[in-house]
Structures are given as structure tokens and as C-alpha cells.
Coordinates of C-alpha atoms and ligand atoms in Angstrom, one line a residue:
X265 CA 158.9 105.4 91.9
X266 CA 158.0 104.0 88.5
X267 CA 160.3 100.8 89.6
X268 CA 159.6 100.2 92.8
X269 CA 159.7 96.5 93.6
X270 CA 156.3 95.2 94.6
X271 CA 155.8 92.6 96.7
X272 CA 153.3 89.5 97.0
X273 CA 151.6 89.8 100.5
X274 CA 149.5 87.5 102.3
X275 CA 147.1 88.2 105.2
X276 CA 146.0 85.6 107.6
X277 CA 143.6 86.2 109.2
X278 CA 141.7 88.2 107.0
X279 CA 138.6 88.6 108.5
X280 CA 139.3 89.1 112.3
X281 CA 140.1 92.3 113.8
X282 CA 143.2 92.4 113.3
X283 CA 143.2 91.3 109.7
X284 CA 140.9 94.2 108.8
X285 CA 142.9 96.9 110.2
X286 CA 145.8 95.2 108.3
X287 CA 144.4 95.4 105.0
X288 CA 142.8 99.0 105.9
X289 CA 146.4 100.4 106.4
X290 CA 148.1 98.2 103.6
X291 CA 145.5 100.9 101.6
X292 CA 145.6 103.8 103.5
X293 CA 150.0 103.1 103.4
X294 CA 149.9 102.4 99.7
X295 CA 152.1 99.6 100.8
X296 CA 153.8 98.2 97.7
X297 CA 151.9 95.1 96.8
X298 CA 152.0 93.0 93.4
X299 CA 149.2 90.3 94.6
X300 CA 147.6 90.1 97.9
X301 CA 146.3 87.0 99.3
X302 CA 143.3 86.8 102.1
X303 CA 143.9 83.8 104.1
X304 CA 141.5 82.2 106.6
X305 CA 140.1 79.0 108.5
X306 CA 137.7 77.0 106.2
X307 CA 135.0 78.4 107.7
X308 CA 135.5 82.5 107.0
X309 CA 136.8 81.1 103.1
X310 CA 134.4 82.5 100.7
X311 CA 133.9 85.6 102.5
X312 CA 134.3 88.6 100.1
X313 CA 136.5 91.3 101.0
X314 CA 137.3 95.0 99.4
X315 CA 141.2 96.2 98.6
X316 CA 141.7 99.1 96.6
X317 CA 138.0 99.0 95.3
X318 CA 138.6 95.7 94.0
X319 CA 137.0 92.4 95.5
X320 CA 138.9 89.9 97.2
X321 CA 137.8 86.3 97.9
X322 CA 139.1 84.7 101.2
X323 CA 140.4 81.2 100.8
X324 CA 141.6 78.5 103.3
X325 CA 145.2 78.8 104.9
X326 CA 146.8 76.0 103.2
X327 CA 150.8 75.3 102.9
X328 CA 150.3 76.0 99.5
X329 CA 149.2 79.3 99.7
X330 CA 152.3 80.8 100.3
X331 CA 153.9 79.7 97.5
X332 CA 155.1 83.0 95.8
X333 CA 154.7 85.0 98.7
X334 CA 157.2 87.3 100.0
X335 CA 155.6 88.8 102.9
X336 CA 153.3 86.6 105.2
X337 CA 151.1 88.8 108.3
X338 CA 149.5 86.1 110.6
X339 CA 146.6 87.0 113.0
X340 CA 144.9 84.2 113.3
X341 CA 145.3 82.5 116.2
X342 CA 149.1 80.9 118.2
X343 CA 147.7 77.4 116.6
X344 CA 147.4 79.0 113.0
X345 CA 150.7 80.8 113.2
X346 CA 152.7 77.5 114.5
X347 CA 151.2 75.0 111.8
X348 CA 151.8 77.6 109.1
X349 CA 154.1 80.2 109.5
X350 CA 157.0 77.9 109.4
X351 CA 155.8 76.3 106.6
X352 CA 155.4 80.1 104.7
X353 CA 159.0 80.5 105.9
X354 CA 160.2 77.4 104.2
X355 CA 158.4 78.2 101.1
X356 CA 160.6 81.9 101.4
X357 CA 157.8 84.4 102.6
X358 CA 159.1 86.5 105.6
X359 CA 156.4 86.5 108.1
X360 CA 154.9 88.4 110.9
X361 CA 153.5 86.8 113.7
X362 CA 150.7 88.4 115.7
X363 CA 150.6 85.4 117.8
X364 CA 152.2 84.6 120.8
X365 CA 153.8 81.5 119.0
X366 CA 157.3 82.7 118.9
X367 CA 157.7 86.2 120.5
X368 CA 160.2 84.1 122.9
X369 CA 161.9 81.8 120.6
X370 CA 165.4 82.8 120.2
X371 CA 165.4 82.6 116.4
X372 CA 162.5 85.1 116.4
X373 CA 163.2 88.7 116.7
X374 CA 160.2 90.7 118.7
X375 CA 160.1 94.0 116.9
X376 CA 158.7 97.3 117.9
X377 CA 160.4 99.3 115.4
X378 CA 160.7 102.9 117.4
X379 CA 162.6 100.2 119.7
X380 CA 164.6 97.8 118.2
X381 CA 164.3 97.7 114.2
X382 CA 167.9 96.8 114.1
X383 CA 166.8 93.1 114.9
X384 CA 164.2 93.1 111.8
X385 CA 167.3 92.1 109.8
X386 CA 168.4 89.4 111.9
X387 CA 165.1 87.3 111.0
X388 CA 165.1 83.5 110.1
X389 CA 161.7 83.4 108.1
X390 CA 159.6 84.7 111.4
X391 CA 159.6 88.0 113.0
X392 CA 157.7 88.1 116.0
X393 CA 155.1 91.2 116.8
X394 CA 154.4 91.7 121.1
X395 CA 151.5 91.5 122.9
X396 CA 149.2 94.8 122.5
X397 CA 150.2 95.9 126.4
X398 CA 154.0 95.4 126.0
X399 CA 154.4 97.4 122.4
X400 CA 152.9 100.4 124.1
X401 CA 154.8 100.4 127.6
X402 CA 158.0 100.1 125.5
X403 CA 157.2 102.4 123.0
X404 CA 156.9 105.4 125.4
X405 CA 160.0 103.9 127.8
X406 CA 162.2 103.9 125.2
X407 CA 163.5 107.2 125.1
X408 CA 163.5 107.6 128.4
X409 CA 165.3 103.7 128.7
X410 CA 168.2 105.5 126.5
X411 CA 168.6 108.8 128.2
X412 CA 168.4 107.3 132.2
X413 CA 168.7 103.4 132.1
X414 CA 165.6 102.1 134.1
X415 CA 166.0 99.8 137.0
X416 CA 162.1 98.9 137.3
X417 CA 158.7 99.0 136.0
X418 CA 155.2 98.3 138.1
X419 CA 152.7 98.3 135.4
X420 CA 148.8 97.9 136.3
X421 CA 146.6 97.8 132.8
X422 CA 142.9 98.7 131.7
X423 CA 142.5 96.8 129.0
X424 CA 140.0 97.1 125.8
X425 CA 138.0 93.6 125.0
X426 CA 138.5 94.9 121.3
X427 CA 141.7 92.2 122.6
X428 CA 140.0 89.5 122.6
X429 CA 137.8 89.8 119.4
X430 CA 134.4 90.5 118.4
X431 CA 133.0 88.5 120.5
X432 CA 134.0 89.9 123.6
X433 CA 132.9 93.4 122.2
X434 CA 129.5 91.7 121.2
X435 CA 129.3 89.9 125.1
X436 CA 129.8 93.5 126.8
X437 CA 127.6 95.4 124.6
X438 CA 125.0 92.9 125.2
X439 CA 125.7 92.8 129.0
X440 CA 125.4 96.2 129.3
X441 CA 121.9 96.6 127.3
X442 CA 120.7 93.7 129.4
X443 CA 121.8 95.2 133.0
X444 CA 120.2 98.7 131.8
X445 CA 117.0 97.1 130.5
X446 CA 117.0 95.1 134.1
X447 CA 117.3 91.6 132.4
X448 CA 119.5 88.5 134.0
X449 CA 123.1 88.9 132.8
X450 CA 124.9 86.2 131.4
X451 CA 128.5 85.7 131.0
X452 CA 129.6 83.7 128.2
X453 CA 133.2 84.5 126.9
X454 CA 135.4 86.7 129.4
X455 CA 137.6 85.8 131.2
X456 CA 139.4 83.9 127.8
X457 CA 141.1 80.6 129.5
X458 CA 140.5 76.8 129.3
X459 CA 137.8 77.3 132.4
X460 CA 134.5 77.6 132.3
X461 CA 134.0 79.8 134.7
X462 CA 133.5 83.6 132.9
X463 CA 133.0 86.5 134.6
X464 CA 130.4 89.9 134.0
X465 CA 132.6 92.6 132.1
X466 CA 129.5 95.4 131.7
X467 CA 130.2 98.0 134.7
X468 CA 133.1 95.4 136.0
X469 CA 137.1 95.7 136.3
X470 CA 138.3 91.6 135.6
X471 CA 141.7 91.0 136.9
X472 CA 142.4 88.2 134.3
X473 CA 143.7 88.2 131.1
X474 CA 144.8 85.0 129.7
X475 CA 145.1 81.9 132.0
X476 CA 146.8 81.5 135.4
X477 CA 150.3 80.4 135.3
X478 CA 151.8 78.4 138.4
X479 CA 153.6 81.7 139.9
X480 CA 149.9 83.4 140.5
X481 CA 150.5 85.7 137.5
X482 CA 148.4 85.4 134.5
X483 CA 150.1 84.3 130.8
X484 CA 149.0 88.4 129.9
X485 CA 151.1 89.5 132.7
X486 CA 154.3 87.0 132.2
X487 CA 153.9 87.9 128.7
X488 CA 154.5 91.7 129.7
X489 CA 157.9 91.3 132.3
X490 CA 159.1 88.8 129.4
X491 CA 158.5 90.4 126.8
X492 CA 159.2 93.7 127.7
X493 CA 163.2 92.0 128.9
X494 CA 163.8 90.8 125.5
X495 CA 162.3 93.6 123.8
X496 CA 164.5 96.4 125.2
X497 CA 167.2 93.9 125.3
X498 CA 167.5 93.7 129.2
X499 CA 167.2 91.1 131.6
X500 CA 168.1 93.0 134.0
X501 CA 165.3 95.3 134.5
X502 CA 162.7 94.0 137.0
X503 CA 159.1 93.9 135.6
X504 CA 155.5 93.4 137.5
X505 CA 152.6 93.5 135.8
X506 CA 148.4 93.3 136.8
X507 CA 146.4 93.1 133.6
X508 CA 142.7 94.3 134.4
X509 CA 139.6 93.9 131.4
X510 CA 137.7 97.0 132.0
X511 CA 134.3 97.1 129.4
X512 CA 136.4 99.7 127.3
X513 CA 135.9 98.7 123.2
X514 CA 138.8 100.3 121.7
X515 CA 142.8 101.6 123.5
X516 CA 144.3 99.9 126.4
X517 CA 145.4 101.8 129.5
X518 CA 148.2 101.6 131.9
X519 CA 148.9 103.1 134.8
X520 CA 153.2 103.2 135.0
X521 CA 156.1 103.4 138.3
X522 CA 159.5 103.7 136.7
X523 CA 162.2 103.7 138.3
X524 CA 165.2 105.0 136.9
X525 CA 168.9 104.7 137.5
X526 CA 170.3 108.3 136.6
X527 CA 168.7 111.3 138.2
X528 CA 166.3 113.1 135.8
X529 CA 164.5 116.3 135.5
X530 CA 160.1 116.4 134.9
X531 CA 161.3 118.9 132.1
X532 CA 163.5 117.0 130.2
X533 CA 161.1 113.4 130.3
X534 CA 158.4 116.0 128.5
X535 CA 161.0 116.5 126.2
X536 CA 162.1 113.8 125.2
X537 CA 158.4 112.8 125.0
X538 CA 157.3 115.6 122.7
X539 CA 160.0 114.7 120.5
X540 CA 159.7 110.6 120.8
X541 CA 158.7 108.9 117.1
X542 CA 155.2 107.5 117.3
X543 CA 154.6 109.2 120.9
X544 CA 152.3 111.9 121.4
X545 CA 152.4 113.4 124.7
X546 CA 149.0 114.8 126.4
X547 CA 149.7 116.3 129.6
X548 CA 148.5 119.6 131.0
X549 CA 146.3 119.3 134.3
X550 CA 145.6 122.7 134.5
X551 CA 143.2 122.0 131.2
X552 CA 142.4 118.1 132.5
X553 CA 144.4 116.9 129.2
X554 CA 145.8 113.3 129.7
X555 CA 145.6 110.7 127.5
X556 CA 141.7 108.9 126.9
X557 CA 141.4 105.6 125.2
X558 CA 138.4 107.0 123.4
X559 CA 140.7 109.6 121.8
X560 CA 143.4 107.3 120.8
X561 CA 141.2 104.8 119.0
X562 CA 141.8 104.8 115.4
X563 CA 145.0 106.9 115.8
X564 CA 148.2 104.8 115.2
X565 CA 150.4 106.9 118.2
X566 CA 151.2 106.1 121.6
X567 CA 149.8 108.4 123.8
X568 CA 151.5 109.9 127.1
X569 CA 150.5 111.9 129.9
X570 CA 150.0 112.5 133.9
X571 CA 153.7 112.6 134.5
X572 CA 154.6 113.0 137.9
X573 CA 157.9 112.5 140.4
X574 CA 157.3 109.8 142.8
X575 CA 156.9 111.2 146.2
X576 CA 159.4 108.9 147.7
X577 CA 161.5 107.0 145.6
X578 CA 163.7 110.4 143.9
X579 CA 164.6 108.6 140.8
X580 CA 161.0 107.2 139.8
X581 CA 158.2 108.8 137.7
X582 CA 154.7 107.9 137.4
X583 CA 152.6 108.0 134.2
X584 CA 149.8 107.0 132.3
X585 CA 150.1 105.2 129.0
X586 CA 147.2 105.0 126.3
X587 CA 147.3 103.3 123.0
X588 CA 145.1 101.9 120.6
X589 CA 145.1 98.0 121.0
X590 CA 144.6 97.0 117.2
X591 CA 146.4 99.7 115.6
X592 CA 149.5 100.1 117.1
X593 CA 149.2 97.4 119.7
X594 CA 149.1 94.9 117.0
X595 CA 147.8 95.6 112.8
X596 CA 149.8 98.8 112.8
X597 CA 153.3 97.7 114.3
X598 CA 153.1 94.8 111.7
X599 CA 152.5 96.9 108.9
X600 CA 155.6 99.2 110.4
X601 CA 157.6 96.0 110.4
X602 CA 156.4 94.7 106.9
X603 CA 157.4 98.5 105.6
X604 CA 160.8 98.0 107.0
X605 CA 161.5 94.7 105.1
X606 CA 160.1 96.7 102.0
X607 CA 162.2 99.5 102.1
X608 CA 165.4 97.3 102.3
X609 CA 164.5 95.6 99.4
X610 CA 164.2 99.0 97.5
Ligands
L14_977 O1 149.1 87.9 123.2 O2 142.8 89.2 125.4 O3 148.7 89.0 121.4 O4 143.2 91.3 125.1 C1 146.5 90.0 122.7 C2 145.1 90.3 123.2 C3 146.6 88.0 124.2 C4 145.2 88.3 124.6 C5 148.3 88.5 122.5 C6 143.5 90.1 125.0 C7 146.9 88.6 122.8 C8 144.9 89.8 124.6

């Protein structure tokens, strides 16, 4: 691998969550990079980070930072990404949006690779990565998409507030130390929206993620049914979605109906399950093994268990979907993506 081509990478983002599990599994992946660049708002600049055992100083996010670069990963905020990714993508850096930005533009292909890597190729400069929920719901319906055609999903979610950055993992912790130790508590940052009305997450269930679109649903949930459409490259299947915070740090939830339009057999789903790339099933109620967000933080699968026929509907299954929200739900699919663009240069 003497001549490998290396590549120039930036990160944007650097010093979110997101950023940090980017450059962890740029490491851990030995991902082929000549120079890497830590990008950032003005005021994270300066901060010091460690690659390889080496020290890297973050600087500002400025159009000419991506001179030279070939491959651009933005977490940094929809505002970030839409100032500056087209701007990377004019100066010839591919990049790969974490944003919600451009996951529906037409010119952007939203990638889950186990799904749709086909589309990586078809990029104009930006390849979009889903929403944390959607990635896992389609990763795990894939297969099953292929083998039965699905008709309908009702998805309800338990999501992490690892989602909505530090701060929101800071605001519960703090709630739930000052609720124990019988002090006042104080919301400050959930629910995320333009309102400022917030809402106690310690020993809560918030149905709100995002704000409140017109229709009643919130931009988390319209982001799911659209997403998950263009994703599996469907418009056909119908899509409803309830997105719920629960004070979990790390792995979102979900609670699945899908309804499929062949017949299918419990035995054959398993199988196909068992032998899906990047799924791991966990399913045996006779030992209570299902899949627990606490054991699929840090782990980079999709996790699948509590399959069950519907009682009434005889083409439906239930299930229960678990993933980590920063690994695969976001740093880890990008990486996936950013490893496909590398290989094809090989
Ligand atoms: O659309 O607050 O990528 O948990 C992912 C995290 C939206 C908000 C996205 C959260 C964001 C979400």
C-alpha cells in the first residue's frame, strides 16, 4: 500500500461532538490522509487538538481554508454548512454534510452506504449525511425493503440528548443532580427551537425534537418520513413519525410497525438480519436480550431485536431499533461515505 493516494481532509466542526468522533475514527480507520485541517467558529479557533499523537491547532472556517482540500466533513451547524460547503465545493473538496442544509436538495445525494452507496458517485461537490433517527430505521429496513417491498412504517423514537450537544447532556445531568439533591430545577436548553419555552428532560419523556412545522409534526419527524422516501428511493411508502427526548446520553431508540407487501416468515427476517452489513441482531426473550442504548454506545452497528408478527395486520412486524446517535447516526456514516470516495480514487 506503499502508493496509496492520500488525501487532504478537513473537519468542520472540530470540536463538537460530532467532530471528535470524526477525527477519533479517521485514527482508529487509518483513513488515508496527507494533511488534516481542524476547522471551527472563531471562537473554538486556537483550541488544541490530538491526531495521531501529533497536536493540531483549530483555526477559523474561512473560504480559504479549503483550498487544497479534497475531502470536506461538516458538523457544524445548517448555517455553517450552507455559507461554506458550497464554497469548499467550488474550490474542488468533495464534502459531507452533517447538516440538514441539503439532505433534500436534488443535487445532493443522502447516503447511507449499507443503503444506497450507488448515489455517492452521482455527487455535485456535496453529499448529504441523514438525520441520526433516519440512518438507523433505514439501515435495518433495508434488507428486509429488498426481500418484501414495504408499504408503511409508524415509527415512535427515544432519543439521546447526546443529539443536541453538550449542552443538552450538561442541562440533564445537572437536572438530575438538582431533582435528587431536592433543589428547584431549571430548564434552560431542551426543547431546541426558536421558543423560549424549554421543558425538564431529568426523569421526563419530551415529545419535541426540533421545531413545530404547520402540519403539527415537528421538523425531527418530517425530517424522518422525507428522508427516509428519498433515501430508499420511494415515495411511495407511507411514513409517520413521533420523535420523544428521553434523558438517555448516548444511542437513540425506536420502537418500529412495518408493514410489508409480500408475505414473510419471523425466520427468514432473523435471517436476513443476522446476515445484514452493519446490523447486529439481539433478540432472544427467553434470556431478556434486545437491543439497549447503553450497549450500543460506542459500537458503530445498528442494533436489532424484539421482533414480533403483528397481531392483526398479517403482513406487518414490529421491532425495536437501537443505534448509537454520534457513531453511526452521524461521525461514523460520514467516515463510511468519506472511505467510499477514497477507495474509488485508489
Ligand atoms: O438533523 O436534537 O442532524 O437530537 C440531529 C440531532 C437534528 C437535531 C439533524 C437532535 C439533527 C437532533
Amino acid at each position: 500500500m506503499t502508493n496509496q493516494k492520500r488525501f487532504n481532509v478537513a473537519v468542520v466542526g472540530a470540536t463538537g461532538a460530532v467532530g471528535e468522533q470524526i477525527i477519533k475514527l479517521l485514527e482508529q480507520r487509518k483513513f488515508p490522509i496527507n494533511q488534516l485541517k481542524l476547522l471551527s467558529s472563531a471562537r473554538s479557533a486556537g483550541t488544541k487538538l490530538s491526531f495521531n499523537g501529533t497536536e493540531v491547532t483549530v483555526e477559523e472556517a474561512t473560504p480559504e481554508s479549503f483550498d487544497g482540500i479534497d475531502i470536506a466533513l461538516f458538523s457544524a451547524g445548517g448555517d455553517v454548512s450552507k455559507a461554506l460547503a458550497p464554497v469548499a465545493a467550488e474550490r474542488g473538496a468533495v464534502c459531507i454534510d452533517n447538516t440538514s442544509a441539503f439532505r433534500m436538495d436534488p443535487n445532493a445525494p443522502l447516503v447511507v452506504p449499507e443503503v444506497n452507496a450507488d448515489k455517492i458517485r452521482e455527487h455535485q461537490g456535496i453529499i448529504a449525511n441523514p438525520n441520526c433517527s433516519t440512518i438507523q430505521l433505514v439501515a435495518a429496513l433495508k434488507p428486509l425493503y429488498d426481500r418484501y417491498g414495504i408499504s408503511r412504517i409508524i415509527v415512535s423514537t427515544y432519543q439521546a440528548v447526546s443529539g443536541a450537544g453538550a449542552r443538552a447532556i450538561d442541562e440533564m445531568l445537572r437536572q438530575t443532580k438538582d431533582a435528587l439533591e431536592g433543589r428547584v430545577v431549571e430548564p434552560d436548553v431542551l426543547p431546541v427551537s426558536s421558543l423560549p419555552v424549554k421543558h425538564q428532560i431529568a426523569f421526563n419523556a419530551i415529545p419535541q425534537i426540533d421545531k413545530f412545522q404547520d402540519n403539527g409534526f415537528t421538523l425531527e419527524e418530517m425530517k424522518m418520513i422525507r428522508e427516509t422516501k428519498k433515501i430508499m428511493g420511494d415515495e411511495d411508502i407511507q411514513v409517520t413519525a413521533t420523535c420523544v427526548r428521553i434523558p438517555v446520553v448516548y444511542g437513540h431508540s425506536e420502537s418500529v410497525y412495518v408493514e410489508f407487501k409480500d408475505d414473510f416468515q419471523l425466520e427468514d427476517v432473523r435471517a436476513l438480519l443476522a446476515n445484514a452489513p452493519g446490523v447486529t441482531l439481539v433478540d432472544d426473550p427467553e434470556t431478556q436480550q434486545y437491543p439497549l442504548a447503553t450497549d450500543a454506545a460506542g459500537k458503530p452497528d445498528v442494533f436489532v431485536g424484539r421482533l414480533r408478527r403483528d397481531l392483526d395486520h398479517p403482513r406487518a412486524l414490529n421491532m425495536w431499533i437501537v443505534s448509537d446517535n454520534l457513531l453511526k447516526g452521524a461521525a461514523w456514516n460520514a467516515v463510511q461515505i468519506a472511505e467510499y470516495i477514497a477507495s474509488e480514487q485508489q
